[in-house]
Tab-separated table of C-alpha atoms and ligand atoms in Angstrom:
chain	number	residue	atom	x	y	z
A	1	MET	CA	92.163	134.257	110.135
A	2	ARG	CA	90.586	134.901	113.422
A	3	GLU	CA	88.902	132.701	115.232
A	4	SER	CA	85.615	134.496	115.463
A	5	MET	CA	85.447	134.188	111.575
A	6	LEU	CA	86.288	130.759	111.399
A	7	ASP	CA	83.502	130.229	113.797
A	8	ALA	CA	80.987	132.463	111.585
A	9	MET	CA	82.007	129.928	108.591
A	10	GLY	CA	81.270	126.679	110.722
A	11	PRO	CA	83.563	123.560	111.112
A	12	THR	CA	85.904	122.873	108.732
A	13	ARG	CA	87.951	120.052	107.616
A	14	GLU	CA	91.227	122.105	108.466
A	15	ARG	CA	90.240	123.000	111.963
A	16	LEU	CA	89.097	119.099	112.819
A	17	ILE	CA	92.374	118.054	111.391
A	18	ALA	CA	94.434	120.601	113.487
A	19	ASP	CA	92.479	119.193	116.456
A	20	LEU	CA	93.085	115.772	115.901
A	21	ARG	CA	96.766	116.487	115.513
A	22	ARG	CA	96.908	117.265	119.233
A	23	HIS	CA	95.951	113.422	120.030
A	24	VAL	CA	97.078	111.442	116.922
A	25	GLY	CA	100.878	111.505	116.077
A	26	ASP	CA	100.537	109.278	112.565
A	27	GLU	CA	100.574	111.895	109.694
A	28	ARG	CA	99.653	109.418	107.271
A	29	VAL	CA	96.443	108.902	109.488
A	30	LEU	CA	95.766	112.335	109.730
A	31	ALA	CA	96.133	112.811	106.102
A	32	ALA	CA	93.758	109.972	105.192
A	33	LEU	CA	91.121	111.422	107.609
A	34	ALA	CA	91.795	115.083	105.681
A	35	ALA	CA	91.456	113.353	102.465
A	36	VAL	CA	88.037	111.217	102.819
A	37	PRO	CA	84.998	113.628	102.460
A	38	ARG	CA	83.209	112.799	105.778
A	39	ASP	CA	80.273	114.904	104.635
A	40	LEU	CA	79.417	112.591	101.951
A	41	PHE	CA	78.973	109.559	104.730
A	42	VAL	CA	76.706	111.568	107.244
A	43	PRO	CA	73.173	111.805	106.592
A	44	PRO	CA	72.333	114.871	104.400
A	45	GLN	CA	70.519	116.959	107.222
A	46	ARG	CA	73.915	116.415	109.276
A	47	ARG	CA	76.016	117.897	106.587
A	48	ARG	CA	77.288	121.094	108.700
A	49	ALA	CA	78.320	118.861	111.521
A	50	ALA	CA	80.193	116.471	109.500
A	51	TRP	CA	83.639	118.067	110.493
A	52	VAL	CA	82.772	118.093	113.925
A	53	ASN	CA	84.751	115.756	116.287
A	54	GLU	CA	81.547	113.961	116.980
A	55	ALA	CA	79.734	110.543	116.501
A	56	LEU	CA	76.614	111.405	114.559
A	57	PRO	CA	73.244	109.615	114.026
A	58	LEU	CA	72.861	107.477	111.165
A	59	GLY	CA	69.263	106.353	112.030
A	60	GLY	CA	68.118	102.997	113.200
A	61	GLY	CA	70.081	103.549	116.269
A	62	GLN	CA	73.263	103.256	114.758
A	63	THR	CA	75.983	105.888	114.424
A	64	ILE	CA	79.217	106.980	112.262
A	65	SER	CA	82.079	106.794	114.641
A	66	GLN	CA	83.729	109.992	116.157
A	67	PRO	CA	86.932	111.198	113.794
A	68	LEU	CA	89.132	110.955	116.766
A	69	VAL	CA	88.154	107.153	117.396
A	70	VAL	CA	88.634	106.319	113.819
A	71	ALA	CA	91.931	107.817	113.857
A	72	HIS	CA	93.024	106.469	117.017
A	73	MET	CA	91.935	102.787	115.617
A	74	ALA	CA	93.455	103.264	112.496
A	75	GLU	CA	96.983	104.199	114.415
A	76	LEU	CA	96.763	101.243	116.366
A	77	LEU	CA	96.180	99.016	113.193
A	78	ARG	CA	99.297	100.413	111.602
A	79	VAL	CA	97.858	99.968	108.359
A	80	ARG	CA	100.382	99.663	105.137
A	81	GLU	CA	99.805	99.897	101.473
A	82	GLY	CA	98.453	96.727	100.185
A	83	ASP	CA	97.262	95.385	103.422
A	84	ARG	CA	94.127	93.222	103.231
A	85	VAL	CA	92.108	94.690	106.092
A	86	LEU	CA	88.604	93.447	107.233
A	87	ASP	CA	86.027	95.749	108.682
A	88	VAL	CA	83.135	94.767	110.857
A	89	GLY	CA	80.411	97.176	111.022
A	90	THR	CA	80.222	99.188	107.973
A	91	GLY	CA	77.572	101.727	108.706
A	92	SER	CA	78.094	104.776	106.789
A	93	GLY	CA	81.080	103.315	105.062
A	94	TYR	CA	83.206	105.886	106.511
A	95	HIS	CA	85.743	103.953	108.247
A	96	ALA	CA	86.120	101.705	105.469
A	97	ALA	CA	87.080	104.566	103.196
A	98	VAL	CA	89.678	105.870	105.761
A	99	LEU	CA	91.101	102.307	105.675
A	100	ALA	CA	90.926	102.171	101.757
A	101	GLN	CA	92.639	105.959	101.855
A	102	LEU	CA	95.590	104.366	103.756
A	103	GLY	CA	96.222	101.916	100.890
A	104	ALA	CA	94.460	98.911	102.158
A	105	ARG	CA	92.666	96.484	100.521
A	106	VAL	CA	89.085	96.265	102.669
A	107	TRP	CA	86.300	93.820	103.105
A	108	SER	CA	83.640	95.535	105.008
A	109	VAL	CA	80.933	93.474	106.790
A	110	GLU	CA	77.718	94.843	107.564
A	111	ARG	CA	74.571	93.002	109.197
A	112	ASN	CA	71.907	95.752	108.020
A	113	PRO	CA	70.989	95.584	104.382
A	114	GLU	CA	69.778	98.974	104.245
A	115	LEU	CA	72.930	100.557	105.742
A	116	SER	CA	75.276	98.283	103.488
A	117	ALA	CA	73.375	99.862	100.539
A	118	ARG	CA	73.504	103.499	101.305
A	119	ALA	CA	77.413	102.697	102.285
A	120	ARG	CA	77.597	101.540	98.798
A	121	GLU	CA	76.194	104.782	97.607
A	122	ASN	CA	78.354	106.795	99.877
A	123	LEU	CA	81.420	105.161	98.815
A	124	ALA	CA	80.580	105.685	95.086
A	125	ALA	CA	79.869	109.310	95.569
A	126	ALA	CA	83.348	109.925	97.648
A	127	ARG	CA	84.994	108.098	94.552
A	128	VAL	CA	86.710	105.367	97.067
A	129	GLU	CA	87.798	102.252	95.784
A	130	GLY	CA	89.213	99.022	96.826
A	131	VAL	CA	86.426	98.308	99.387
A	132	GLU	CA	84.122	95.144	98.995
A	133	LEU	CA	80.907	95.428	101.004
A	134	ILE	CA	79.518	92.098	102.076
A	135	VAL	CA	75.956	91.770	103.902
A	136	GLY	CA	76.112	89.314	106.819
A	137	ASP	CA	77.241	88.454	110.682
A	138	GLY	CA	80.694	90.318	111.218
A	139	THR	CA	81.303	88.113	113.902
A	140	LEU	CA	81.786	85.231	111.786
A	141	GLY	CA	84.360	87.503	110.089
A	142	HIS	CA	84.870	86.546	106.112
A	143	PRO	CA	86.412	83.405	105.681
A	144	PRO	CA	86.842	83.654	101.591
A	145	ALA	CA	89.543	86.644	102.100
A	146	ALA	CA	91.253	85.363	105.078
A	147	PRO	CA	93.746	85.646	106.465
A	148	TYR	CA	93.870	89.431	106.994
A	149	ASP	CA	96.830	91.634	107.994
A	150	ALA	CA	94.364	93.932	110.157
A	151	ILE	CA	90.809	93.515	111.381
A	152	ASN	CA	88.833	96.648	112.484
A	153	VAL	CA	85.632	95.937	114.746
A	154	ALA	CA	83.671	99.123	115.084
A	155	ALA	CA	80.791	97.985	117.275
A	156	SER	CA	81.356	96.705	120.467
A	157	ALA	CA	81.560	92.844	121.585
A	158	ARG	CA	79.741	91.990	125.187
A	159	ASP	CA	82.655	90.250	126.636
A	160	ALA	CA	85.214	88.662	124.320
A	161	VAL	CA	86.445	88.928	120.704
A	162	PRO	CA	84.484	86.578	118.493
A	163	PRO	CA	86.521	83.490	117.991
A	164	ALA	CA	86.507	83.417	114.006
A	165	LEU	CA	88.117	86.921	114.029
A	166	LEU	CA	91.195	85.527	115.638
A	167	ASP	CA	91.219	82.601	113.402
A	168	GLN	CA	91.435	84.976	110.348
A	169	LEU	CA	94.004	86.965	111.717
A	170	GLY	CA	97.196	86.781	109.932
A	171	HIS	CA	100.780	86.273	111.492
A	172	GLY	CA	102.057	89.682	112.124
A	173	ALA	CA	98.224	91.229	111.933
A	174	ARG	CA	96.482	93.293	114.245
A	175	LEU	CA	93.078	93.358	115.385
A	176	VAL	CA	90.911	96.361	117.268
A	177	ILE	CA	87.853	95.753	118.964
A	178	PRO	CA	85.773	97.470	121.384
A	179	VAL	CA	84.824	94.913	124.265
A	180	GLY	CA	82.231	96.613	126.436
A	181	GLU	CA	83.580	100.043	126.903
A	182	ARG	CA	87.495	99.256	126.739
A	183	LEU	CA	89.087	99.198	123.182
A	184	LEU	CA	91.346	96.157	122.701
A	185	LEU	CA	94.174	95.994	120.624
A	186	VAL	CA	95.102	91.910	119.616
A	187	GLY	CA	98.186	91.477	117.965
A	188	ARG	CA	99.319	88.015	116.360
A	189	ASP	CA	103.158	87.521	116.196
A	190	ALA	CA	105.304	85.764	113.735
A	191	ASP	CA	105.137	82.635	115.874
A	192	GLY	CA	101.383	82.704	115.813
A	193	ALA	CA	101.152	83.543	119.586
A	194	LEU	CA	98.344	86.177	120.577
A	195	HIS	CA	98.837	89.342	122.885
A	196	HIS	CA	96.595	91.641	124.378
A	197	ALA	CA	96.813	95.357	125.093
A	198	ASP	CA	93.954	97.647	126.639
A	199	ALA	CA	93.982	100.774	124.364
A	200	GLY	CA	91.668	103.096	126.484
A	201	GLY	CA	87.954	103.770	127.265
A	202	VAL	CA	85.272	104.033	124.032
A	203	ARG	CA	81.383	104.011	123.684
A	204	PHE	CA	80.277	102.169	120.541
A	205	VAL	CA	76.865	100.506	119.584
A	206	PRO	CA	76.702	96.665	120.024
A	207	LEU	CA	78.140	94.195	118.113
A	208	VAL	CA	74.904	91.902	117.654
A	209	PRO	CA	75.583	88.271	116.545
A	210	GLY	CA	73.575	86.859	113.750
A	211	ASP	CA	71.871	88.241	110.656
A	212	ALA	CA	69.507	91.038	110.594
B	1	SAH	N1	81.976	101.908	111.039
B	1	SAH	C1	80.709	102.678	110.868
B	1	SAH	C2	79.992	102.852	111.981
B	1	SAH	C3	79.793	101.767	112.794
B	1	SAH	S1	78.259	101.777	113.518
B	1	SAH	C4	80.918	104.082	110.145
B	1	SAH	O1	81.876	104.356	109.826
B	1	SAH	O2	80.045	104.685	109.645
B	1	SAH	C5	78.193	99.902	114.156
B	1	SAH	C6	77.719	99.284	112.957
B	1	SAH	O3	78.037	97.601	113.381
B	1	SAH	C7	76.083	99.293	112.723
B	1	SAH	O4	75.920	99.664	111.283
B	1	SAH	C8	75.515	97.923	113.189
B	1	SAH	O5	74.590	97.712	112.190
B	1	SAH	C9	76.923	96.884	112.653
B	1	SAH	N2	76.645	95.614	113.260
B	1	SAH	C10	76.197	95.414	114.672
B	1	SAH	N3	76.665	94.166	114.532
B	1	SAH	C11	77.036	93.416	113.677
B	1	SAH	C12	77.384	92.212	113.136
B	1	SAH	N4	77.296	90.902	114.223
B	1	SAH	N5	77.608	92.037	112.039
B	1	SAH	C13	78.172	93.070	111.288
B	1	SAH	N6	77.759	94.385	111.302
B	1	SAH	C14	77.180	94.808	112.537
């Protein structure tokens, strides 16, 4: 199909995935992003932009993350079927849905009860299973389901990884978190030692400690 005809049809899922494939090597991650209906996680008035590679406002100053950033973070976490994953900052529920699509059991913590309630509706509309939603302060993690095989944080810590999240990271597990405007990848090896790596520049809304 000619480019001009595609433009006339508006942005499509296929075009977004083709675009992401230039930066993301993991085909499982690309398949997960193709499978989760992002249009059901954006506010109704933003539906037309759902398949554009951009963050979109959710209201209240919060945003649904850019698809490329979600893909990049999922690739770094190397989520496998049956993994136990903690997701901090549920927002729309989209990122949690992508992690569930990768075969994980997901515990997703959000401090804003209204966003969490809307995420529950979005996940039900998208028929996503395996995501448990928790309202609370995600800087404390979610101890009842720890240790986790992977921890995904979708809001930016000011200067350090919250210690509770490191405590809940299992052996052989990985954590991704924006700290300031850098994405940080933390791995805990089989002996329990922590390793840190810089995974590039990112912009996220702030991780705000404490309940809403
Ligand atoms: N992952 C989301 C986007 C996250 S936006 C999605 O896919 O749509 C960041 C979210 O983190 C916001 O909803 C914000 O309310 C939440 N947040 C900020 N500080 C938090 C904290 N301490 N605990 C839990 N959630 C937090």
